[in-house]
mmCIF file of N, CA, C and O in Angstrom:
data_model
loop_
_atom_site.group_PDB
_atom_site.id
_atom_site.type_symbol
_atom_site.label_atom_id
_atom_site.label_comp_id
_atom_site.label_asym_id
_atom_site.label_seq_id
_atom_site.Cartn_x
_atom_site.Cartn_y
_atom_site.Cartn_z
ATOM 1 N N MET A 137 17.573 -46.062 -20.535
ATOM 2 C CA MET A 137 16.123 -46.508 -20.946
ATOM 3 C C MET A 137 15.019 -45.964 -20.066
ATOM 4 O O MET A 137 14.877 -46.274 -19.258
ATOM 5 N N TYR A 138 14.083 -45.132 -20.808
ATOM 6 C CA TYR A 138 13.189 -44.320 -20.507
ATOM 7 C C TYR A 138 12.491 -45.331 -19.754
ATOM 8 O O TYR A 138 11.780 -45.885 -20.620
ATOM 9 N N VAL A 139 11.887 -44.752 -18.632
ATOM 10 C CA VAL A 139 10.317 -45.302 -18.227
ATOM 11 C C VAL A 139 9.617 -44.514 -18.270
ATOM 12 O O VAL A 139 8.355 -45.420 -18.173
ATOM 13 N N CYS A 140 9.285 -43.559 -18.220
ATOM 14 C CA CYS A 140 8.351 -42.472 -17.249
ATOM 15 C C CYS A 140 8.706 -41.378 -18.787
ATOM 16 O O CYS A 140 9.410 -40.140 -18.774
ATOM 17 N N SER A 141 8.250 -41.477 -19.991
ATOM 18 C CA SER A 141 8.033 -41.296 -20.885
ATOM 19 C C SER A 141 7.698 -39.818 -20.417
ATOM 20 O O SER A 141 8.504 -38.349 -21.398
ATOM 21 N N CYS A 142 6.637 -39.478 -19.482
ATOM 22 C CA CYS A 142 5.658 -38.081 -19.416
ATOM 23 C C CYS A 142 6.851 -37.435 -19.042
ATOM 24 O O CYS A 142 6.440 -35.767 -19.297
ATOM 25 N N PHE A 143 7.924 -37.367 -17.819
ATOM 26 C CA PHE A 143 8.975 -37.028 -17.560
ATOM 27 C C PHE A 143 10.767 -37.449 -17.347
ATOM 28 O O PHE A 143 11.189 -36.840 -16.233
ATOM 29 N N GLY A 144 10.700 -37.547 -18.120
ATOM 30 C CA GLY A 144 11.851 -37.679 -19.217
ATOM 31 C C GLY A 144 12.699 -39.389 -18.326
ATOM 32 O O GLY A 144 13.897 -38.531 -17.860
ATOM 33 N N VAL A 145 12.257 -39.690 -17.281
ATOM 34 C CA VAL A 145 13.013 -40.731 -15.867
ATOM 35 C C VAL A 145 12.886 -41.100 -16.583
ATOM 36 O O VAL A 145 12.778 -42.785 -17.337
ATOM 37 N N THR A 146 14.917 -42.352 -16.260
ATOM 38 C CA THR A 146 15.599 -43.434 -16.663
ATOM 39 C C THR A 146 15.202 -44.310 -15.751
ATOM 40 O O THR A 146 14.886 -44.168 -14.971
ATOM 41 N N GLU A 147 15.746 -45.803 -16.086
ATOM 42 C CA GLU A 147 14.944 -46.681 -15.273
ATOM 43 C C GLU A 147 16.472 -46.598 -14.898
ATOM 44 O O GLU A 147 15.989 -46.774 -13.310
ATOM 45 N N ARG A 148 17.089 -46.034 -14.984
ATOM 46 C CA ARG A 148 18.485 -45.622 -14.136
ATOM 47 C C ARG A 148 18.267 -44.344 -12.901
ATOM 48 O O ARG A 148 18.964 -45.170 -11.805
ATOM 49 N N GLN A 149 17.391 -43.761 -13.331
ATOM 50 C CA GLN A 149 17.068 -42.526 -12.115
ATOM 51 C C GLN A 149 16.263 -43.729 -11.461
ATOM 52 O O GLN A 149 16.183 -43.409 -9.761
ATOM 53 N N VAL A 150 15.319 -44.606 -11.501
ATOM 54 C CA VAL A 150 14.793 -45.332 -10.374
ATOM 55 C C VAL A 150 15.238 -46.350 -9.588
ATOM 56 O O VAL A 150 14.823 -45.746 -8.174
ATOM 57 N N LYS A 151 16.614 -46.633 -10.071
ATOM 58 C CA LYS A 151 17.396 -47.443 -9.255
ATOM 59 C C LYS A 151 17.690 -46.677 -8.284
ATOM 60 O O LYS A 151 17.454 -46.965 -7.333
ATOM 61 N N GLU A 152 18.282 -45.450 -8.798
ATOM 62 C CA GLU A 152 18.901 -44.472 -7.812
ATOM 63 C C GLU A 152 18.401 -44.505 -7.211
ATOM 64 O O GLU A 152 17.997 -44.123 -5.635
ATOM 65 N N HIS A 153 16.537 -43.648 -6.649
ATOM 66 C CA HIS A 153 16.158 -43.637 -6.136
ATOM 67 C C HIS A 153 15.661 -45.276 -4.949
ATOM 68 O O HIS A 153 15.437 -44.266 -4.266
ATOM 69 N N ALA A 154 15.484 -46.531 -5.970
ATOM 70 C CA ALA A 154 15.231 -47.463 -5.026
ATOM 71 C C ALA A 154 16.665 -47.313 -3.924
ATOM 72 O O ALA A 154 16.293 -47.934 -2.528
ATOM 73 N N ASP A 155 18.263 -47.391 -4.855
ATOM 74 C CA ASP A 155 18.704 -47.365 -3.231
ATOM 75 C C ASP A 155 18.740 -46.672 -2.188
ATOM 76 O O ASP A 155 19.688 -46.690 -1.131
ATOM 77 N N ALA A 156 18.265 -45.061 -2.724
ATOM 78 C CA ALA A 156 18.168 -44.058 -1.389
ATOM 79 C C ALA A 156 16.919 -44.586 -0.387
ATOM 80 O O ALA A 156 17.442 -44.101 0.337
ATOM 81 N N GLY A 157 16.367 -44.919 -0.953
ATOM 82 C CA GLY A 157 15.063 -45.735 0.263
ATOM 83 C C GLY A 157 14.117 -45.894 -0.305
ATOM 84 O O GLY A 157 13.086 -46.775 0.395
ATOM 85 N N ALA A 158 13.757 -45.443 -1.615
ATOM 86 C CA ALA A 158 11.967 -45.767 -2.086
ATOM 87 C C ALA A 158 11.528 -47.163 -2.501
ATOM 88 O O ALA A 158 12.546 -47.644 -3.391
ATOM 89 N N CYS A 159 10.679 -47.869 -2.139
ATOM 90 C CA CYS A 159 10.332 -48.802 -1.569
ATOM 91 C C CYS A 159 9.465 -49.183 -2.875
ATOM 92 O O CYS A 159 8.998 -50.476 -3.126
ATOM 93 N N THR A 160 8.701 -48.206 -2.680
ATOM 94 C CA THR A 160 6.987 -48.462 -3.804
ATOM 95 C C THR A 160 7.025 -47.158 -4.924
ATOM 96 O O THR A 160 8.227 -46.248 -5.265
ATOM 97 N N PRO A 161 6.149 -47.613 -5.548
ATOM 98 C CA PRO A 161 6.114 -46.641 -6.679
ATOM 99 C C PRO A 161 5.793 -45.575 -6.683
ATOM 100 O O PRO A 161 5.749 -44.358 -6.677
ATOM 101 N N ARG A 162 5.209 -44.916 -5.330
ATOM 102 C CA ARG A 162 4.794 -43.752 -4.346
ATOM 103 C C ARG A 162 5.641 -43.273 -4.629
ATOM 104 O O ARG A 162 5.133 -41.716 -4.154
ATOM 105 N N GLN A 163 6.873 -43.029 -3.574
ATOM 106 C CA GLN A 163 7.372 -43.135 -3.961
ATOM 107 C C GLN A 163 8.701 -42.732 -4.055
ATOM 108 O O GLN A 163 9.691 -41.822 -3.796
ATOM 109 N N ILE A 164 8.839 -43.250 -5.633
ATOM 110 C CA ILE A 164 9.372 -43.228 -6.812
ATOM 111 C C ILE A 164 8.711 -42.141 -7.582
ATOM 112 O O ILE A 164 9.047 -40.630 -7.493
ATOM 113 N N ALA A 165 7.559 -41.759 -7.269
ATOM 114 C CA ALA A 165 6.793 -41.208 -7.562
ATOM 115 C C ALA A 165 7.008 -39.626 -6.737
ATOM 116 O O ALA A 165 6.999 -38.228 -7.437
ATOM 117 N N SER A 166 7.432 -39.606 -6.106
ATOM 118 C CA SER A 166 7.170 -38.085 -5.014
ATOM 119 C C SER A 166 8.665 -37.942 -5.000
ATOM 120 O O SER A 166 9.009 -36.458 -5.008
ATOM 121 N N ALA A 167 9.701 -38.935 -5.379
ATOM 122 C CA ALA A 167 10.736 -38.766 -5.793
ATOM 123 C C ALA A 167 11.348 -37.400 -6.842
ATOM 124 O O ALA A 167 12.048 -37.393 -7.052
ATOM 125 N N CYS A 168 10.388 -38.431 -8.122
ATOM 126 C CA CYS A 168 11.095 -37.955 -9.194
ATOM 127 C C CYS A 168 9.361 -37.685 -10.216
ATOM 128 O O CYS A 168 9.922 -37.474 -11.139
ATOM 129 N N LYS A 169 8.483 -37.851 -9.568
ATOM 130 C CA LYS A 169 6.983 -37.956 -10.595
ATOM 131 C C LYS A 169 7.062 -38.829 -11.900
ATOM 132 O O LYS A 169 5.746 -38.659 -12.172
ATOM 133 N N ALA A 170 7.296 -39.781 -11.552
ATOM 134 C CA ALA A 170 7.305 -40.855 -12.618
ATOM 135 C C ALA A 170 6.199 -41.345 -12.265
ATOM 136 O O ALA A 170 6.128 -41.676 -10.703
ATOM 137 N N GLY A 171 5.154 -41.671 -12.607
ATOM 138 C CA GLY A 171 3.962 -42.095 -12.609
ATOM 139 C C GLY A 171 3.078 -41.463 -11.655
ATOM 140 O O GLY A 171 1.474 -41.955 -12.121
ATOM 141 N N THR A 172 2.712 -40.268 -12.112
ATOM 142 C CA THR A 172 2.064 -39.284 -12.043
ATOM 143 C C THR A 172 1.408 -38.992 -12.873
ATOM 144 O O THR A 172 0.308 -38.453 -12.755
ATOM 145 N N ASP A 173 1.683 -38.901 -13.923
ATOM 146 C CA ASP A 173 0.685 -37.875 -14.580
ATOM 147 C C ASP A 173 -0.123 -39.023 -15.969
ATOM 148 O O ASP A 173 -1.882 -39.773 -15.889
ATOM 149 N N CYS A 174 0.843 -40.088 -16.687
ATOM 150 C CA CYS A 174 -0.142 -41.440 -17.400
ATOM 151 C C CYS A 174 -0.552 -42.796 -17.080
ATOM 152 O O CYS A 174 -1.457 -42.910 -16.984
ATOM 153 N N GLY A 175 0.818 -42.323 -16.627
ATOM 154 C CA GLY A 175 0.318 -44.126 -14.983
ATOM 155 C C GLY A 175 0.881 -44.945 -16.072
ATOM 156 O O GLY A 175 0.790 -46.536 -15.607
ATOM 157 N N SER A 176 1.910 -45.086 -17.116
ATOM 158 C CA SER A 176 1.358 -46.375 -17.962
ATOM 159 C C SER A 176 2.927 -46.718 -17.293
ATOM 160 O O SER A 176 3.228 -47.963 -17.288
ATOM 161 N N CYS A 177 4.051 -45.847 -16.476
ATOM 162 C CA CYS A 177 5.050 -46.632 -16.009
ATOM 163 C C CYS A 177 5.089 -47.034 -14.990
ATOM 164 O O CYS A 177 5.909 -48.030 -14.751
ATOM 165 N N VAL A 178 3.617 -47.390 -14.435
ATOM 166 C CA VAL A 178 3.329 -47.427 -12.606
ATOM 167 C C VAL A 178 4.019 -49.686 -12.767
ATOM 168 O O VAL A 178 5.172 -49.776 -11.336
ATOM 169 N N ARG A 179 3.436 -50.098 -13.710
ATOM 170 C CA ARG A 179 4.396 -51.517 -13.739
ATOM 171 C C ARG A 179 5.728 -51.707 -14.428
ATOM 172 O O ARG A 179 5.985 -52.669 -13.384
ATOM 173 N N ARG A 180 6.033 -50.630 -14.858
ATOM 174 C CA ARG A 180 7.241 -50.935 -15.263
ATOM 175 C C ARG A 180 7.959 -50.119 -14.016
ATOM 176 O O ARG A 180 9.508 -51.367 -13.575
ATOM 177 N N ILE A 181 7.483 -49.254 -13.125
ATOM 178 C CA ILE A 181 8.497 -49.108 -11.993
ATOM 179 C C ILE A 181 8.186 -50.370 -10.686
ATOM 180 O O ILE A 181 9.556 -50.582 -10.197
ATOM 181 N N GLN A 182 7.427 -50.704 -11.072
ATOM 182 C CA GLN A 182 6.938 -52.361 -9.620
ATOM 183 C C GLN A 182 7.958 -53.032 -10.450
ATOM 184 O O GLN A 182 9.066 -54.243 -9.413
ATOM 185 N N ALA A 183 8.458 -53.630 -11.724
ATOM 186 C CA ALA A 183 9.173 -54.281 -12.277
ATOM 187 C C ALA A 183 10.791 -53.769 -11.356
ATOM 188 O O ALA A 183 11.040 -55.527 -10.956
ATOM 189 N N ILE A 184 11.149 -52.940 -11.710
ATOM 190 C CA ILE A 184 11.958 -52.911 -10.868
ATOM 191 C C ILE A 184 12.381 -52.709 -9.904
ATOM 192 O O ILE A 184 13.772 -53.285 -9.414
ATOM 193 N N LEU A 185 11.324 -52.631 -8.684
ATOM 194 C CA LEU A 185 11.237 -52.324 -7.308
ATOM 195 C C LEU A 185 11.610 -54.130 -7.352
ATOM 196 O O LEU A 185 12.208 -54.640 -6.040
ATOM 197 N N GLY A 186 10.958 -54.971 -8.081
ATOM 198 C CA GLY A 186 10.750 -56.316 -7.333
ATOM 199 C C GLY A 186 9.605 -55.784 -6.323
ATOM 200 O O GLY A 186 9.205 -55.124 -5.511
ATOM 201 N N ARG A 187 9.950 -56.977 -5.724
ATOM 202 C CA ARG A 187 9.064 -57.642 -4.647
ATOM 203 C C ARG A 187 9.789 -58.111 -2.980
ATOM 204 O O ARG A 187 10.795 -58.610 -3.012
ATOM 205 N N GLY A 188 9.410 -57.283 -2.087
ATOM 206 C CA GLY A 188 10.409 -57.498 -0.857
ATOM 207 C C GLY A 188 11.381 -56.825 -1.053
ATOM 208 O O GLY A 188 12.887 -57.544 -0.344
ATOM 209 N N ASN A 189 12.068 -56.365 -2.281
ATOM 210 C CA ASN A 189 13.820 -55.721 -2.214
ATOM 211 C C ASN A 189 14.047 -54.401 -1.326
ATOM 212 O O ASN A 189 15.242 -54.179 -2.313
ATOM 213 N N CYS A 190 12.827 -54.365 -0.434
ATOM 214 C CA CYS A 190 13.806 -53.321 0.011
ATOM 215 C C CYS A 190 14.833 -52.977 1.195
ATOM 216 O O CYS A 190 15.039 -52.933 2.264
ATOM 217 N N PRO A 191 15.979 -51.766 0.830
ATOM 218 C CA PRO A 191 16.723 -52.186 2.124
ATOM 219 C C PRO A 191 16.467 -51.404 2.641
ATOM 220 O O PRO A 191 17.026 -51.977 3.647
ATOM 221 N N ARG A 192 15.593 -50.687 2.668
ATOM 222 C CA ARG A 192 14.933 -50.006 4.244
ATOM 223 C C ARG A 192 13.151 -50.477 4.893
ATOM 224 O O ARG A 192 12.975 -50.162 5.290
ATOM 225 N N ARG A 193 13.018 -51.797 4.118
ATOM 226 C CA ARG A 193 12.014 -52.650 4.951
ATOM 227 C C ARG A 193 11.821 -52.717 5.993
ATOM 228 O O ARG A 193 10.811 -51.919 7.050
ATOM 229 N N GLU A 194 12.752 -52.466 7.464
ATOM 230 C CA GLU A 194 13.239 -52.899 8.175
ATOM 231 C C GLU A 194 12.967 -50.992 9.086
ATOM 232 O O GLU A 194 12.458 -51.284 10.457
ATOM 233 N N LEU A 195 13.533 -50.944 8.410
ATOM 234 C CA LEU A 195 13.725 -48.508 9.476
ATOM 235 C C LEU A 195 11.419 -48.227 9.439
ATOM 236 O O LEU A 195 11.288 -48.275 10.029
ATOM 237 N N LEU A 196 11.227 -48.389 8.517
ATOM 238 C CA LEU A 196 10.181 -48.392 7.816
ATOM 239 C C LEU A 196 9.200 -49.053 8.826
ATOM 240 O O LEU A 196 8.349 -48.178 9.690
ATOM 241 N N ASP A 197 9.383 -50.679 9.213
ATOM 242 C CA ASP A 197 8.800 -50.731 10.766
ATOM 243 C C ASP A 197 8.901 -50.270 11.601
ATOM 244 O O ASP A 197 8.123 -50.518 11.786
ATOM 245 N N GLN A 198 9.801 -50.024 11.730
ATOM 246 C CA GLN A 198 10.376 -49.467 12.864
ATOM 247 C C GLN A 198 9.507 -47.861 13.057
ATOM 248 O O GLN A 198 9.348 -47.366 14.350
ATOM 249 N N GLY A 199 8.819 -47.371 11.992
ATOM 250 C CA GLY A 199 8.118 -46.228 11.805
ATOM 251 C C GLY A 199 9.433 -45.010 11.033
ATOM 252 O O GLY A 199 8.674 -43.765 11.607
ATOM 253 N N VAL A 200 10.928 -45.416 11.241
ATOM 254 C CA VAL A 200 11.294 -44.332 10.639
ATOM 255 C C VAL A 200 11.327 -43.952 9.037
ATOM 256 O O VAL A 200 10.961 -45.234 7.944
ATOM 257 N N PRO A 201 10.823 -42.697 8.726
ATOM 258 C CA PRO A 201 10.286 -42.462 6.905
ATOM 259 C C PRO A 201 11.442 -43.282 6.186
ATOM 260 O O PRO A 201 12.995 -42.570 6.532
ATOM 261 N N ALA A 202 10.917 -43.689 5.187
ATOM 262 C CA ALA A 202 12.595 -44.397 4.160
ATOM 263 C C ALA A 202 12.922 -43.654 3.446
ATOM 264 O O ALA A 202 14.514 -44.066 3.149
ATOM 265 N N LEU A 203 12.726 -42.795 3.038
ATOM 266 C CA LEU A 203 13.689 -41.733 2.062
ATOM 267 C C LEU A 203 14.372 -40.185 3.100
ATOM 268 O O LEU A 203 15.444 -39.504 2.252
ATOM 269 N N THR A 204 14.501 -40.127 4.919
ATOM 270 C CA THR A 204 15.062 -39.690 4.709
ATOM 271 C C THR A 204 15.852 -39.607 5.799
ATOM 272 O O THR A 204 16.944 -39.650 6.331
ATOM 273 N N GLY A 205 15.582 -41.018 6.616
ATOM 274 C CA GLY A 205 16.381 -41.789 7.359
ATOM 275 C C GLY A 205 16.239 -41.138 9.010
ATOM 276 O O GLY A 205 16.665 -40.793 10.065
ATOM 277 N N GLU A 206 15.451 -39.790 8.863
ATOM 278 C CA GLU A 206 14.937 -39.593 10.816
ATOM 279 C C GLU A 206 14.324 -40.077 11.312
ATOM 280 O O GLU A 206 13.505 -40.382 10.794
ATOM 281 N N PRO A 207 14.272 -40.470 12.730
ATOM 282 C CA PRO A 207 13.347 -40.830 12.937
ATOM 283 C C PRO A 207 11.661 -40.372 13.109
ATOM 284 O O PRO A 207 11.789 -39.081 13.303
ATOM 285 N N ALA A 208 11.170 -41.010 12.688
ATOM 286 C CA ALA A 208 9.664 -40.560 13.097
ATOM 287 C C ALA A 208 9.381 -40.336 14.080
ATOM 288 O O ALA A 208 9.306 -40.754 15.428
ATOM 289 N N VAL A 209 8.174 -38.839 14.337
ATOM 290 C CA VAL A 209 7.838 -38.520 15.621
ATOM 291 C C VAL A 209 6.452 -38.883 16.288
ATOM 292 O O VAL A 209 5.825 -38.467 15.079
ATOM 293 N N PRO A 210 6.440 -39.580 16.570
ATOM 294 C CA PRO A 210 4.735 -39.913 17.269
ATOM 295 C C PRO A 210 3.467 -38.533 17.651
ATOM 296 O O PRO A 210 4.214 -38.072 17.862
ATOM 297 N N GLU A 211 2.917 -38.778 16.582
ATOM 298 C CA GLU A 211 1.546 -37.574 17.038
ATOM 299 C C GLU A 211 1.626 -37.363 17.820
ATOM 300 O O GLU A 211 1.589 -35.732 18.764
ATOM 301 N N GLU A 212 1.340 -38.314 19.563
ATOM 302 C CA GLU A 212 1.433 -37.555 20.548
ATOM 303 C C GLU A 212 2.718 -36.980 21.062
ATOM 304 O O GLU A 212 2.538 -35.731 22.347
ATOM 305 N N LEU A 213 3.566 -37.097 20.347
ATOM 306 C CA LEU A 213 4.947 -36.422 21.213
ATOM 307 C C LEU A 213 4.783 -35.032 20.492
ATOM 308 O O LEU A 213 5.417 -34.337 21.195
ATOM 309 N N SER A 214 4.432 -35.224 18.789
ATOM 310 C CA SER A 214 4.409 -33.545 18.154
ATOM 311 C C SER A 214 3.685 -32.586 18.686
ATOM 312 O O SER A 214 4.227 -31.275 18.568
ATOM 313 N N GLU A 215 2.834 -33.707 19.233
ATOM 314 C CA GLU A 215 1.477 -31.877 19.652
ATOM 315 C C GLU A 215 1.819 -31.196 21.132
ATOM 316 O O GLU A 215 1.033 -30.693 21.101
ATOM 317 N N ALA A 216 2.907 -32.332 21.952
ATOM 318 C CA ALA A 216 2.557 -32.397 22.783
ATOM 319 C C ALA A 216 4.151 -30.827 23.063
ATOM 320 O O ALA A 216 4.696 -30.497 24.157
ATOM 321 N N ALA A 217 4.253 -31.084 22.037
ATOM 322 C CA ALA A 217 5.941 -30.212 22.127
ATOM 323 C C ALA A 217 5.810 -28.699 21.226
ATOM 324 O O ALA A 217 4.867 -28.052 21.411
#
């Protein structure tokens, strides 16, 4: 079933991006553009993601980007390099 008609994104694709670490509609949009045109699918994306069901929430709290799995480098360290 299509979630985003504008970009042809299915519910399955949204769930795959969520399994890969996307925790918010904005992160889903970054991964596949869903929700970036008319916006009518954003509430459906939120429903698919659920509340507080982010498998990588702990990593996000530690400053690790959710979609890359690579540690974030604090600004003060990146400027010193």
